[in-house]
């Protein structure tokens, strides 16, 4: 549902959950009403202690599959319905307490300002992945479809890639299919006749490399973004946090090719971005040109997804941790002492 609402809409609050934005999670944690439509509220959304999720809210869970209703979170109201029919009915009967809503919006605006996931230019390197994807989304053709792979690239995109009113996002979701971005972008480009932006990591991109010839053969406007930290980064980050940096199969025994050279073999225009590059003008030229291109972003091996929820913490208490005093100040609902 990342593209259900334009990201510049005042009611858009961003991606929630284990890899969500801190401001998004604070909004959910402090809500007094949560209407969850078409989501199974799995642990990637709720954290590993579902009882702490949106604990101050009346939770209305809406799904067409009765098996999902209340399966993970003890919702207060369970509605078996088609999402579109439910939302239409809700729009017809909902009444709004304008002053209360205005105050709530103001709190969320303050959360966004105080805890941005995308750092400002003076606070981050030119290759910071969140800043890079925020800028990339502003440079991308307006009618483009964004497809994203599985891994850290997926989380950075969910946090920071801005989707406008005329854009779509295609994500494999719970299927967790590494290699998804490139063939999904091929399908989107063929279906729409417009550019598709395929965002992948170095690991996922290697799974369907043979489809580069499909892109070239049909001359498709598929713009490939490879975020290369020379590892299987999402699992590697878990190994850093929980397994004493035992990097088996993520760094040890793993390698990746020179993606710019590989694109050249197929005759695909390509560029590499390294720390310190002023890359926007060159990238814009590639993104606007007809046909495919490949842009490789070089990242340090230990680049991490931040913020990130840690096991056994409620969703508002993300790493890097806020001081207990600052977290308490940000909360309406009483904080949980996790020791």
mmCIF file of C-alpha atoms in Angstrom:
data_model
loop_
_atom_site.group_PDB
_atom_site.id
_atom_site.type_symbol
_atom_site.label_atom_id
_atom_site.label_comp_id
_atom_site.label_asym_id
_atom_site.label_seq_id
_atom_site.Cartn_x
_atom_site.Cartn_y
_atom_site.Cartn_z
ATOM 1 C CA UNK A 1 0.000 0.000 0.000
ATOM 2 C CA UNK A 2 2.993 2.346 -0.201
ATOM 3 C CA UNK A 3 1.555 4.050 -3.289
ATOM 4 C CA UNK A 4 -2.061 4.271 -2.061
ATOM 5 C CA UNK A 5 -1.615 7.937 -1.179
ATOM 6 C CA UNK A 6 0.780 10.527 -2.678
ATOM 7 C CA UNK A 7 3.653 11.038 -0.278
ATOM 8 C CA UNK A 8 3.181 14.798 -0.273
ATOM 9 C CA UNK A 9 -0.405 14.396 0.982
ATOM 10 C CA UNK A 10 -0.778 15.832 4.507
ATOM 11 C CA UNK A 11 -2.377 12.579 5.703
ATOM 12 C CA UNK A 12 0.500 10.399 4.500
ATOM 13 C CA UNK A 13 2.475 9.283 7.540
ATOM 14 C CA UNK A 14 4.939 6.836 5.987
ATOM 15 C CA UNK A 15 5.943 3.210 6.410
ATOM 16 C CA UNK A 16 5.530 1.667 9.859
ATOM 17 C CA UNK A 17 7.044 -1.375 11.524
ATOM 18 C CA UNK A 18 10.411 -2.996 12.092
ATOM 19 C CA UNK A 19 12.073 -0.932 9.356
ATOM 20 C CA UNK A 20 9.605 1.936 9.371
ATOM 21 C CA UNK A 21 10.256 5.603 9.953
ATOM 22 C CA UNK A 22 10.576 6.601 13.593
ATOM 23 C CA UNK A 23 7.937 9.313 13.104
ATOM 24 C CA UNK A 24 5.546 6.788 11.526
ATOM 25 C CA UNK A 25 5.929 4.376 14.411
ATOM 26 C CA UNK A 26 5.455 7.145 16.974
ATOM 27 C CA UNK A 27 2.184 8.090 15.267
ATOM 28 C CA UNK A 28 0.854 4.518 15.416
ATOM 29 C CA UNK A 29 2.101 3.998 18.978
ATOM 30 C CA UNK A 30 0.204 7.065 20.182
ATOM 31 C CA UNK A 31 -2.983 6.711 18.150
ATOM 32 C CA UNK A 32 -6.333 6.316 19.900
ATOM 33 C CA UNK A 33 -7.936 4.643 16.850
ATOM 34 C CA UNK A 34 -6.220 2.376 14.357
ATOM 35 C CA UNK A 35 -8.084 1.049 11.316
ATOM 36 C CA UNK A 36 -5.995 -1.696 9.694
ATOM 37 C CA UNK A 37 -7.307 -2.534 6.217
ATOM 38 C CA UNK A 38 -6.022 -5.505 4.255
ATOM 39 C CA UNK A 39 -2.978 -6.109 6.440
ATOM 40 C CA UNK A 40 -2.305 -9.220 8.498
ATOM 41 C CA UNK A 41 -0.447 -7.121 11.095
ATOM 42 C CA UNK A 42 2.533 -9.449 11.102
ATOM 43 C CA UNK A 43 5.603 -9.005 13.283
ATOM 44 C CA UNK A 44 7.323 -6.813 10.678
ATOM 45 C CA UNK A 45 4.607 -4.278 11.513
ATOM 46 C CA UNK A 46 3.943 -4.963 15.195
ATOM 47 C CA UNK A 47 7.377 -5.983 16.452
ATOM 48 C CA UNK A 48 7.986 -9.233 18.294
ATOM 49 C CA UNK A 49 5.625 -8.293 21.162
ATOM 50 C CA UNK A 50 2.267 -7.702 19.445
ATOM 51 C CA UNK A 51 0.575 -6.946 22.775
ATOM 52 C CA UNK A 52 2.548 -3.675 22.933
ATOM 53 C CA UNK A 53 1.453 -2.578 19.438
ATOM 54 C CA UNK A 54 -0.861 0.468 19.296
ATOM 55 C CA UNK A 55 -1.737 -0.377 22.899
ATOM 56 C CA UNK A 56 -3.574 2.901 23.453
ATOM 57 C CA UNK A 57 -5.798 2.480 20.403
ATOM 58 C CA UNK A 58 -9.105 0.889 19.611
ATOM 59 C CA UNK A 59 -8.026 -1.432 16.787
ATOM 60 C CA UNK A 60 -10.418 -2.109 13.901
ATOM 61 C CA UNK A 61 -9.112 -4.941 11.724
ATOM 62 C CA UNK A 62 -10.596 -5.265 8.226
ATOM 63 C CA UNK A 63 -9.785 -8.152 5.890
ATOM 64 C CA UNK A 64 -11.583 -10.246 3.308
ATOM 65 C CA UNK A 65 -9.917 -13.395 4.734
ATOM 66 C CA UNK A 66 -11.488 -14.320 8.078
ATOM 67 C CA UNK A 67 -8.395 -16.322 8.985
ATOM 68 C CA UNK A 68 -6.368 -13.108 9.244
ATOM 69 C CA UNK A 69 -8.750 -11.273 11.554
ATOM 70 C CA UNK A 70 -7.288 -11.187 15.044
ATOM 71 C CA UNK A 71 -4.634 -13.763 14.141
ATOM 72 C CA UNK A 72 -1.712 -11.757 15.562
ATOM 73 C CA UNK A 73 -3.171 -8.698 17.291
ATOM 74 C CA UNK A 74 -6.150 -8.862 19.625
ATOM 75 C CA UNK A 75 -8.232 -6.346 17.693
ATOM 76 C CA UNK A 76 -11.290 -4.729 19.257
ATOM 77 C CA UNK A 77 -13.466 -4.808 16.135
ATOM 78 C CA UNK A 78 -13.110 -7.371 13.341
ATOM 79 C CA UNK A 79 -14.717 -6.720 9.975
ATOM 80 C CA UNK A 80 -14.745 -9.258 7.159
ATOM 81 C CA UNK A 81 -15.089 -7.122 4.037
ATOM 82 C CA UNK A 82 -13.647 -6.130 0.704
ATOM 83 C CA UNK A 83 -11.268 -3.214 1.320
ATOM 84 C CA UNK A 84 -12.809 -0.954 -1.308
ATOM 85 C CA UNK A 85 -16.353 -1.565 -0.095
ATOM 86 C CA UNK A 86 -15.368 -0.935 3.523
ATOM 87 C CA UNK A 87 -13.525 2.314 2.774
ATOM 88 C CA UNK A 88 -16.401 3.604 0.626
ATOM 89 C CA UNK A 89 -18.875 2.892 3.402
ATOM 90 C CA UNK A 90 -16.585 4.513 5.963
ATOM 91 C CA UNK A 91 -16.223 7.659 3.840
ATOM 92 C CA UNK A 92 -20.007 7.931 3.591
ATOM 93 C CA UNK A 93 -20.618 7.838 7.341
ATOM 94 C CA UNK A 94 -17.483 9.217 9.003
ATOM 95 C CA UNK A 95 -17.676 12.444 10.984
ATOM 96 C CA UNK A 96 -14.620 14.461 11.958
ATOM 97 C CA UNK A 97 -13.782 16.380 15.120
ATOM 98 C CA UNK A 98 -11.856 19.093 13.271
ATOM 99 C CA UNK A 99 -9.975 20.648 16.249
ATOM 100 C CA UNK A 100 -8.866 17.244 17.532
ATOM 101 C CA UNK A 101 -7.734 16.176 14.072
ATOM 102 C CA UNK A 102 -5.823 19.433 13.588
ATOM 103 C CA UNK A 103 -3.988 18.931 16.895
ATOM 104 C CA UNK A 104 -3.147 15.339 15.950
ATOM 105 C CA UNK A 105 -1.828 16.429 12.531
ATOM 106 C CA UNK A 106 0.315 19.062 14.218
ATOM 107 C CA UNK A 107 1.847 16.422 16.496
ATOM 108 C CA UNK A 108 2.696 14.257 13.482
ATOM 109 C CA UNK A 109 4.242 17.240 11.678
ATOM 110 C CA UNK A 110 6.423 17.747 14.752
ATOM 111 C CA UNK A 111 7.421 14.043 14.753
ATOM 112 C CA UNK A 112 8.414 14.295 11.077
ATOM 113 C CA UNK A 113 10.467 17.426 11.675
ATOM 114 C CA UNK A 114 12.243 16.098 14.760
ATOM 115 C CA UNK A 115 12.908 12.534 13.554
ATOM 116 C CA UNK A 116 13.486 12.583 9.771
ATOM 117 C CA UNK A 117 14.682 9.330 8.237
ATOM 118 C CA UNK A 118 16.188 11.153 5.276
ATOM 119 C CA UNK A 119 18.988 13.312 6.670
ATOM 120 C CA UNK A 120 19.491 16.871 5.371
ATOM 121 C CA UNK A 121 22.459 17.460 3.021
ATOM 122 C CA UNK A 122 24.633 18.972 5.746
ATOM 123 C CA UNK A 123 24.141 15.931 7.989
ATOM 124 C CA UNK A 124 24.891 13.083 5.560
ATOM 125 C CA UNK A 125 27.330 11.931 2.902
ATOM 126 C CA UNK A 126 26.482 12.109 -0.796
ATOM 127 C CA UNK A 127 26.011 8.333 -0.789
ATOM 128 C CA UNK A 128 23.760 8.054 2.266
ATOM 129 C CA UNK A 129 21.182 5.530 0.978
ATOM 130 C CA UNK A 130 18.121 7.343 2.355
ATOM 131 C CA UNK A 131 19.253 10.683 0.990
ATOM 132 C CA UNK A 132 20.179 9.051 -2.333
ATOM 133 C CA UNK A 133 16.735 7.461 -2.786
ATOM 134 C CA UNK A 134 14.945 10.638 -1.768
ATOM 135 C CA UNK A 135 16.893 12.566 -4.425
ATOM 136 C CA UNK A 136 16.489 9.784 -6.983
ATOM 137 C CA UNK A 137 12.714 9.857 -6.565
ATOM 138 C CA UNK A 138 12.729 13.586 -7.272
ATOM 139 C CA UNK A 139 14.830 13.080 -10.427
ATOM 140 C CA UNK A 140 12.859 10.096 -11.761
ATOM 141 C CA UNK A 141 10.358 10.575 -14.609
ATOM 142 C CA UNK A 142 6.976 11.602 -13.187
ATOM 143 C CA UNK A 143 4.970 8.715 -14.659
ATOM 144 C CA UNK A 144 7.464 6.019 -13.719
ATOM 145 C CA UNK A 145 6.749 2.837 -11.764
ATOM 146 C CA UNK A 146 9.137 1.974 -8.948
ATOM 147 C CA UNK A 147 9.884 -1.704 -8.367
ATOM 148 C CA UNK A 148 11.957 -2.775 -5.413
ATOM 149 C CA UNK A 149 13.831 -5.955 -4.587
ATOM 150 C CA UNK A 150 14.285 -7.620 -1.194
ATOM 151 C CA UNK A 151 16.855 -6.578 1.374
ATOM 152 C CA UNK A 152 18.163 -3.313 2.752
ATOM 153 C CA UNK A 153 17.412 -1.583 -0.569
ATOM 154 C CA UNK A 154 13.739 -2.411 -0.018
ATOM 155 C CA UNK A 155 13.722 -0.800 3.424
ATOM 156 C CA UNK A 156 15.585 2.327 2.326
ATOM 157 C CA UNK A 157 13.110 2.710 -0.538
ATOM 158 C CA UNK A 158 10.133 2.179 1.776
ATOM 159 C CA UNK A 159 11.487 4.829 4.129
ATOM 160 C CA UNK A 160 12.641 7.495 1.683
ATOM 161 C CA UNK A 161 11.559 7.008 -1.959
ATOM 162 C CA UNK A 162 8.829 9.597 -2.530
ATOM 163 C CA UNK A 163 5.871 8.484 -4.635
ATOM 164 C CA UNK A 164 3.759 11.067 -6.417
ATOM 165 C CA UNK A 165 0.132 10.979 -7.452
ATOM 166 C CA UNK A 166 0.809 9.417 -10.866
ATOM 167 C CA UNK A 167 3.366 6.825 -9.747
ATOM 168 C CA UNK A 168 3.041 3.209 -8.695
ATOM 169 C CA UNK A 169 5.200 0.993 -6.494
ATOM 170 C CA UNK A 170 5.506 -2.766 -6.988
ATOM 171 C CA UNK A 171 6.852 -4.701 -4.000
ATOM 172 C CA UNK A 172 6.987 -8.467 -3.437
ATOM 173 C CA UNK A 173 5.891 -7.956 0.179
ATOM 174 C CA UNK A 174 5.701 -11.032 2.362
ATOM 175 C CA UNK A 175 6.855 -13.280 -0.476
ATOM 176 C CA UNK A 176 10.374 -11.942 0.120
ATOM 177 C CA UNK A 177 11.512 -12.795 -3.402
ATOM 178 C CA UNK A 178 15.102 -11.684 -4.029
ATOM 179 C CA UNK A 179 15.478 -10.908 -7.720
ATOM 180 C CA UNK A 180 11.955 -9.446 -7.977
ATOM 181 C CA UNK A 181 12.815 -5.866 -8.981
ATOM 182 C CA UNK A 182 14.221 -6.391 -12.487
ATOM 183 C CA UNK A 183 11.547 -8.704 -13.953
ATOM 184 C CA UNK A 184 8.829 -6.648 -12.222
ATOM 185 C CA UNK A 185 10.225 -3.518 -13.864
ATOM 186 C CA UNK A 186 10.233 -5.278 -17.243
ATOM 187 C CA UNK A 187 6.569 -6.158 -16.768
ATOM 188 C CA UNK A 188 5.704 -2.627 -15.663
ATOM 189 C CA UNK A 189 7.497 -1.039 -18.621
ATOM 190 C CA UNK A 190 5.724 -3.325 -21.097
ATOM 191 C CA UNK A 191 2.318 -2.866 -19.446
ATOM 192 C CA UNK A 192 2.458 0.921 -19.168
ATOM 193 C CA UNK A 193 4.786 1.928 -21.991
ATOM 194 C CA UNK A 194 6.502 4.210 -19.466
ATOM 195 C CA UNK A 195 9.810 4.085 -17.576
ATOM 196 C CA UNK A 196 10.243 1.725 -14.633
ATOM 197 C CA UNK A 197 12.790 2.260 -11.865
ATOM 198 C CA UNK A 198 14.158 -1.068 -10.585
ATOM 199 C CA UNK A 199 15.850 -0.678 -7.177
ATOM 200 C CA UNK A 200 17.936 -3.651 -6.040
ATOM 201 C CA UNK A 201 20.901 -4.625 -3.936
ATOM 202 C CA UNK A 202 23.992 -6.320 -5.312
ATOM 203 C CA UNK A 203 22.750 -9.710 -4.078
ATOM 204 C CA UNK A 204 19.204 -9.586 -5.429
ATOM 205 C CA UNK A 205 20.246 -8.073 -8.747
ATOM 206 C CA UNK A 206 22.468 -11.073 -9.499
ATOM 207 C CA UNK A 207 19.543 -13.504 -9.323
ATOM 208 C CA UNK A 208 17.973 -12.394 -12.615
ATOM 209 C CA UNK A 209 20.937 -10.941 -14.489
ATOM 210 C CA UNK A 210 19.932 -12.843 -17.630
ATOM 211 C CA UNK A 211 16.964 -10.480 -17.988
ATOM 212 C CA UNK A 212 19.349 -7.701 -19.010
ATOM 213 C CA UNK A 213 19.153 -9.193 -22.485
ATOM 214 C CA UNK A 214 15.354 -9.007 -22.363
ATOM 215 C CA UNK A 215 15.633 -5.302 -21.520
ATOM 216 C CA UNK A 216 18.048 -4.712 -24.413
ATOM 217 C CA UNK A 217 16.186 -6.934 -26.869
ATOM 218 C CA UNK A 218 12.967 -4.952 -26.463
ATOM 219 C CA UNK A 219 14.635 -1.594 -25.856
ATOM 220 C CA UNK A 220 12.686 -1.135 -22.623
ATOM 221 C CA UNK A 221 12.971 2.064 -20.529
ATOM 222 C CA UNK A 222 14.028 0.150 -17.422
ATOM 223 C CA UNK A 223 16.249 2.253 -15.167
ATOM 224 C CA UNK A 224 18.226 -0.086 -12.908
ATOM 225 C CA UNK A 225 19.565 1.124 -9.552
ATOM 226 C CA UNK A 226 22.032 -1.215 -7.821
ATOM 227 C CA UNK A 227 22.834 -0.323 -4.230
ATOM 228 C CA UNK A 228 26.091 -2.172 -3.772
ATOM 229 C CA UNK A 229 27.472 -2.705 -0.274
ATOM 230 C CA UNK A 230 29.310 -5.871 -1.352
ATOM 231 C CA UNK A 231 27.336 -8.122 0.973
ATOM 232 C CA UNK A 232 23.918 -9.595 1.601
ATOM 233 C CA UNK A 233 23.303 -6.594 3.764
ATOM 234 C CA UNK A 234 20.044 -7.290 5.558
ATOM 235 C CA UNK A 235 21.214 -10.640 6.932
ATOM 236 C CA UNK A 236 24.668 -9.171 7.557
ATOM 237 C CA UNK A 237 23.078 -6.467 9.731
ATOM 238 C CA UNK A 238 21.321 -9.194 11.748
ATOM 239 C CA UNK A 239 24.667 -10.967 12.117
ATOM 240 C CA UNK A 240 26.156 -7.756 13.505
ATOM 241 C CA UNK A 241 23.319 -7.253 15.982
ATOM 242 C CA UNK A 242 22.714 -10.801 17.187
ATOM 243 C CA UNK A 243 25.502 -13.154 16.022
ATOM 244 C CA UNK A 244 28.780 -11.456 16.969
ATOM 245 C CA UNK A 245 29.556 -10.500 13.338
ATOM 246 C CA UNK A 246 29.815 -14.076 12.117
ATOM 247 C CA UNK A 247 29.402 -13.179 8.438
ATOM 248 C CA UNK A 248 29.035 -16.620 6.931
ATOM 249 C CA UNK A 249 27.396 -16.529 3.480
ATOM 250 C CA UNK A 250 26.799 -12.758 3.600
ATOM 251 C CA UNK A 251 30.414 -11.587 3.342
ATOM 252 C CA UNK A 252 32.399 -14.806 3.717
ATOM 253 C CA UNK A 253 31.761 -16.831 0.565
ATOM 254 C CA UNK A 254 29.963 -13.997 -1.203
ATOM 255 C CA UNK A 255 31.034 -11.630 -3.991
ATOM 256 C CA UNK A 256 29.541 -9.504 -6.752
ATOM 257 C CA UNK A 257 30.651 -8.468 -10.250
ATOM 258 C CA UNK A 258 31.444 -5.006 -11.594
ATOM 259 C CA UNK A 259 27.880 -3.989 -12.480
ATOM 260 C CA UNK A 260 28.894 -1.009 -14.632
ATOM 261 C CA UNK A 261 31.197 -3.239 -16.696
ATOM 262 C CA UNK A 262 28.431 -5.840 -16.908
ATOM 263 C CA UNK A 263 25.983 -3.247 -18.236
ATOM 264 C CA UNK A 264 28.586 -2.290 -20.841
ATOM 265 C CA UNK A 265 28.678 -5.863 -22.137
ATOM 266 C CA UNK A 266 24.964 -5.536 -22.899
ATOM 267 C CA UNK A 267 25.372 -2.058 -24.375
ATOM 268 C CA UNK A 268 23.439 -0.428 -21.527
ATOM 269 C CA UNK A 269 24.543 3.110 -20.530
ATOM 270 C CA UNK A 270 25.795 3.036 -16.945
ATOM 271 C CA UNK A 271 27.449 5.094 -14.236
ATOM 272 C CA UNK A 272 28.898 4.484 -10.793
ATOM 273 C CA UNK A 273 28.409 6.846 -7.839
ATOM 274 C CA UNK A 274 31.053 6.942 -5.116
ATOM 275 C CA UNK A 275 31.415 9.091 -2.007
ATOM 276 C CA UNK A 276 32.013 12.730 -2.883
ATOM 277 C CA UNK A 277 30.478 12.574 -6.368
ATOM 278 C CA UNK A 278 28.153 15.305 -7.582
ATOM 279 C CA UNK A 279 25.967 12.794 -9.360
ATOM 280 C CA UNK A 280 22.537 14.377 -9.800
ATOM 281 C CA UNK A 281 23.061 15.934 -13.255
ATOM 282 C CA UNK A 282 24.553 12.784 -14.783
ATOM 283 C CA UNK A 283 21.896 10.569 -13.224
ATOM 284 C CA UNK A 284 19.105 12.854 -14.449
ATOM 285 C CA UNK A 285 20.441 12.601 -18.016
ATOM 286 C CA UNK A 286 20.401 8.794 -17.852
ATOM 287 C CA UNK A 287 16.949 8.648 -16.276
ATOM 288 C CA UNK A 288 15.474 10.998 -18.903
ATOM 289 C CA UNK A 289 17.110 9.335 -21.922
ATOM 290 C CA UNK A 290 15.097 6.756 -23.883
ATOM 291 C CA UNK A 291 15.863 3.095 -23.258
ATOM 292 C CA UNK A 292 17.546 1.414 -20.299
ATOM 293 C CA UNK A 293 20.333 2.526 -17.994
ATOM 294 C CA UNK A 294 22.105 1.281 -14.885
ATOM 295 C CA UNK A 295 23.248 3.365 -11.913
ATOM 296 C CA UNK A 296 25.437 1.698 -9.292
ATOM 297 C CA UNK A 297 25.718 3.287 -5.849
ATOM 298 C CA UNK A 298 28.869 2.264 -3.983
ATOM 299 C CA UNK A 299 28.203 1.869 -0.263
ATOM 300 C CA UNK A 300 30.472 0.859 2.632
ATOM 301 C CA UNK A 301 30.096 -2.795 3.548
ATOM 302 C CA UNK A 302 28.640 -2.019 6.986
ATOM 303 C CA UNK A 303 25.964 0.371 5.744
ATOM 304 C CA UNK A 304 22.896 -0.270 7.887
ATOM 305 C CA UNK A 305 19.181 0.441 7.829
ATOM 306 C CA UNK A 306 18.412 3.035 10.490
ATOM 307 C CA UNK A 307 16.196 3.330 12.378
ATOM 308 C CA UNK A 308 15.448 -0.335 13.009
ATOM 309 C CA UNK A 309 13.328 -2.093 15.584
ATOM 310 C CA UNK A 310 15.163 -4.448 17.917
ATOM 311 C CA UNK A 311 13.710 -7.739 19.151
ATOM 312 C CA UNK A 312 11.457 -7.427 22.216
ATOM 313 C CA UNK A 313 10.999 -3.656 21.922
ATOM 314 C CA UNK A 314 7.707 -1.867 21.153
ATOM 315 C CA UNK A 315 7.612 -0.169 17.750
ATOM 316 C CA UNK A 316 8.177 3.325 19.129
ATOM 317 C CA UNK A 317 11.484 2.295 20.734
ATOM 318 C CA UNK A 318 13.752 1.930 17.699
ATOM 319 C CA UNK A 319 17.539 1.696 17.391
ATOM 320 C CA UNK A 320 19.457 4.016 17.586
ATOM 321 C CA UNK A 321 17.647 4.420 20.892
ATOM 322 C CA UNK A 322 16.366 7.743 22.129
ATOM 323 C CA UNK A 323 17.138 8.610 25.727
ATOM 324 C CA UNK A 324 14.412 7.389 28.050
ATOM 325 C CA UNK A 325 13.563 11.015 28.844
ATOM 326 C CA UNK A 326 13.192 11.985 25.177
ATOM 327 C CA UNK A 327 11.091 8.920 24.397
ATOM 328 C CA UNK A 328 8.772 9.646 27.322
ATOM 329 C CA UNK A 329 8.407 13.242 26.128
ATOM 330 C CA UNK A 330 7.453 12.030 22.619
ATOM 331 C CA UNK A 331 4.783 9.651 23.914
ATOM 332 C CA UNK A 332 1.129 10.198 24.800
ATOM 333 C CA UNK A 333 0.663 6.557 25.750
ATOM 334 C CA UNK A 334 2.795 5.612 28.784
ATOM 335 C CA UNK A 335 6.160 4.163 27.656
ATOM 336 C CA UNK A 336 7.109 0.575 28.431
ATOM 337 C CA UNK A 337 10.147 -0.038 30.617
ATOM 338 C CA UNK A 338 12.128 -2.736 28.811
ATOM 339 C CA UNK A 339 15.051 -2.627 31.242
#
